[in-house]
């Protein structure tokens, strides 16, 4: 995988039951099969309850499956949690970590995200580490400093372009229909590229995704911005045709 192939990642969040998941996956697999020379990689991150169904539906396609979170420990007395080796065991290739909904509703800190990313790497998973500023932080002009600090503290030693992806998701753009402007994305991705290149040996090759109200209609513009190597899609990934339209723009 190189950064020249875009990564189209879908985050289903806490949505879906097995029947609609199977239907959505079948539609995506047939969409991708019609694009044999496509220029994108695709990963779907369903709720944990659907990982088995999704990974078995994806077999034979080049689409892979990911988790939405993992625990920093491989096993133990952590009721309700799922570990990185468990995700790997179910066929996952990726795991989303430090999503703003985890940071907000579960009070996840950068340090916890870093420990989880370390666990993901140890299990052989690619960590999709999310960063992004809130509306208030942007209004105060603090976005570069906030995202820089998140990156410095959330990316553990041992990150490489092979085992880590960074997703820039401004909190105010998630699920709001308010996409960041192309200039905002370009500027922030340049900051992120600089920070990851300083911190990680092959950070110049590490994939940087944008996320926040991405849909078929704005995907082409976003995917052509410098240092945008893919997108992390929430709401629009729940509709196979819309998600297919995003991938088609890659
Ligand atoms: P959205 O969510 O596409 O619905 O804005 C993105 C995300 O939370 O990853």
XYZ file of C-alpha atoms and ligand atoms in Angstrom:
259
model
C 0.000 0.000 0.000
C 1.308 3.420 -0.820
C -0.109 6.806 -0.052
C -0.937 7.181 -3.744
C -3.823 4.742 -3.263
C -6.537 6.540 -1.355
C -8.015 4.879 1.720
C -11.797 5.089 1.954
C -12.778 4.202 5.510
C -16.351 3.822 6.739
C -17.287 4.239 10.409
C -20.740 2.804 11.000
C -20.664 3.895 14.658
C -23.486 2.299 16.728
C -25.721 1.545 13.751
C -26.969 -1.585 12.089
C -28.357 -5.040 12.695
C -27.192 -8.125 10.930
C -29.762 -8.146 8.091
C -29.082 -4.597 6.884
C -25.325 -5.003 7.400
C -25.267 -8.059 5.128
C -27.280 -6.220 2.488
C -25.034 -3.145 2.617
C -21.871 -5.232 2.405
C -23.197 -7.230 -0.557
C -23.997 -3.972 -2.390
C -20.509 -2.600 -1.708
C -18.772 -5.779 -2.790
C -20.638 -5.725 -6.093
C -19.870 -2.019 -6.551
C -16.139 -2.610 -6.014
C -16.176 -5.658 -8.314
C -17.301 -3.364 -11.137
C -14.167 -1.254 -10.615
C -11.347 -3.771 -11.067
C -8.677 -1.116 -11.663
C -9.799 1.134 -8.854
C -7.298 3.378 -7.118
C -8.554 3.006 -3.578
C -8.371 0.725 -0.578
C -11.519 0.386 1.486
C -12.109 -0.544 5.105
C -15.442 -0.792 6.880
C -15.606 -0.384 10.672
C -18.945 -1.760 11.890
C -20.013 -2.140 15.506
C -18.262 -5.114 17.143
C -21.446 -7.200 16.991
C -21.357 -7.102 13.182
C -17.665 -7.722 12.547
C -18.159 -11.447 11.880
C -20.996 -10.845 9.406
C -19.148 -8.024 7.676
C -15.822 -9.843 7.393
C -17.460 -12.976 6.038
C -19.438 -10.879 3.523
C -16.200 -9.199 2.413
C -14.322 -12.405 1.746
C -12.923 -12.520 -1.761
C -13.116 -8.738 -2.150
C -10.274 -6.346 -1.442
C -12.393 -4.484 1.132
C -11.357 -5.168 4.724
C -12.941 -4.750 8.130
C -11.939 -2.733 11.198
C -12.942 -2.077 14.796
C -14.065 1.256 16.267
C -12.005 1.024 19.464
C -9.917 -1.461 21.437
C -8.597 -1.820 24.974
C -4.937 -1.189 25.730
C -4.599 -4.617 27.366
C -4.713 -7.852 25.379
C -7.053 -9.587 27.857
C -8.256 -9.411 31.443
C -11.020 -8.290 33.772
C -12.361 -5.396 31.684
C -16.085 -6.050 31.393
C -17.598 -4.797 28.163
C -14.291 -4.094 26.418
C -12.712 -5.662 23.347
C -8.992 -6.127 22.822
C -6.844 -5.677 19.743
C -6.033 -9.422 19.447
C -9.808 -10.098 19.539
C -10.361 -7.727 16.612
C -7.512 -9.370 14.727
C -8.982 -12.792 15.509
C -12.288 -11.747 13.932
C -10.537 -10.762 10.705
C -10.011 -7.032 11.254
C -7.111 -5.213 9.618
C -7.663 -1.757 11.173
C -8.995 -0.121 14.321
C -10.203 3.465 14.771
C -8.734 5.007 17.931
C -9.314 8.308 19.703
C -12.420 9.205 17.739
C -13.839 12.467 19.119
C -16.947 10.597 20.319
C -14.673 8.358 22.428
C -12.716 11.371 23.638
C -15.957 13.218 24.477
C -18.253 10.502 25.866
C -15.615 8.219 27.396
C -13.147 10.927 28.429
C -10.338 9.265 26.492
C -7.032 11.042 26.805
C -4.177 11.234 24.322
C -2.166 8.957 26.600
C -4.896 6.291 26.533
C -5.142 6.582 22.761
C -1.383 6.089 22.533
C -1.536 2.945 24.713
C -4.365 1.584 22.568
C -2.392 2.279 19.385
C 0.565 0.381 20.852
C -1.752 -2.562 21.591
C -3.160 -2.394 18.057
C 0.340 -2.496 16.576
C 1.328 -5.427 18.805
C -1.717 -7.326 17.495
C -0.834 -6.566 13.881
C -3.601 -4.028 13.316
C -3.329 -0.676 11.551
C -4.317 2.099 13.983
C -6.438 4.912 12.543
C -5.682 7.632 15.097
C -8.201 10.501 15.098
C -7.413 14.105 15.998
C -9.338 17.346 15.605
C -10.256 20.592 17.297
C -13.630 21.732 18.649
C -15.553 24.742 17.387
C -14.437 26.843 20.369
C -10.807 25.922 19.852
C -10.993 26.933 16.183
C -12.759 30.178 17.024
C -9.914 30.908 19.447
C -7.377 30.179 16.693
C -5.930 27.237 18.648
C -6.547 24.499 16.073
C -2.923 23.980 14.976
C -1.637 23.831 18.551
C -4.423 21.473 19.676
C -3.954 19.028 16.817
C -0.145 19.149 17.157
C -0.417 18.270 20.854
C -2.908 15.472 20.138
C -0.514 13.983 17.581
C 2.512 14.304 19.808
C 0.780 12.531 22.693
C -1.484 10.052 20.871
C 1.078 8.496 18.520
C 3.247 5.970 20.398
C 6.830 5.023 19.596
C 6.844 2.367 16.932
C 4.405 4.142 14.586
C 5.250 3.696 10.909
C 3.522 4.531 7.650
C 2.572 0.844 7.473
C 0.903 0.473 10.861
C -0.642 3.911 11.402
C -3.067 6.250 9.662
C -3.990 9.682 11.022
C -7.519 11.011 10.530
C -8.121 14.742 10.894
C -11.721 15.160 11.983
C -12.674 18.641 13.161
C -15.257 17.970 15.863
C -17.587 20.689 14.544
C -17.735 18.973 11.139
C -18.717 15.511 12.393
C -22.330 14.620 11.678
C -23.248 18.289 11.259
C -23.278 18.629 7.480
C -20.635 21.386 7.928
C -17.554 20.280 6.014
C -14.273 22.098 6.615
C -13.321 24.340 3.695
C -10.647 23.125 1.272
C -8.293 25.779 2.681
C -8.891 24.627 6.260
C -8.213 21.024 5.269
C -5.124 21.942 3.199
C -3.654 24.024 6.015
C -4.284 21.457 8.718
C -3.048 18.534 6.635
C 0.180 20.468 5.982
C 0.582 20.941 9.766
C -0.122 17.240 10.387
C 2.304 16.167 7.665
C 5.022 18.306 9.263
C 4.408 16.908 12.752
C 4.250 13.246 11.678
C 7.331 13.645 9.484
C 9.267 15.013 12.461
C 7.976 12.328 14.817
C 7.944 9.241 12.598
C 10.793 8.049 10.398
C 8.683 7.452 7.294
C 6.009 9.981 8.331
C 6.145 11.565 4.875
C 4.418 8.403 3.585
C 1.892 7.987 6.405
C -1.683 8.222 5.184
C -3.651 11.260 6.337
C -7.437 11.076 6.119
C -9.995 13.839 6.386
C -13.298 13.143 8.134
C -16.394 15.241 8.853
C -19.544 15.315 6.716
C -17.878 13.717 3.686
C -20.431 12.684 1.052
C -20.573 11.802 -2.626
C -21.014 15.435 -3.628
C -17.883 16.787 -1.876
C -15.570 13.747 -1.966
C -13.774 14.547 -5.229
C -12.794 18.036 -4.091
C -11.594 16.799 -0.679
C -9.690 13.816 -2.075
C -7.696 16.052 -4.398
C -6.377 18.362 -1.680
C -2.623 18.064 -0.966
C -1.794 15.544 1.762
C -5.302 14.077 1.767
C -4.733 10.352 1.289
C -8.282 9.286 1.954
C -11.423 9.951 3.962
C -13.074 8.645 7.131
C -16.806 8.627 6.552
C -19.542 8.307 9.172
C -23.165 8.905 8.153
C -22.630 8.483 4.406
C -20.944 5.093 4.916
C -24.331 3.697 5.980
C -25.660 4.065 2.441
C -23.909 1.743 0.008
C -24.593 3.954 -3.035
C -23.343 7.108 -1.304
C -20.244 5.345 0.032
C -19.646 3.901 -3.447
C -19.898 7.415 -4.916
C -17.233 8.603 -2.444
C -14.934 5.739 -3.428
C -15.556 6.435 -7.105
C -14.199 9.951 -6.556
C -10.836 8.562 -5.367
P -19.692 12.016 9.546
O -18.765 11.320 10.663
O -19.163 11.592 8.208
O -21.064 11.509 9.829
O -19.560 13.491 9.748
C -17.386 11.175 10.475
C -16.783 10.420 11.615
O -17.262 10.586 12.752
O -15.843 9.623 11.432
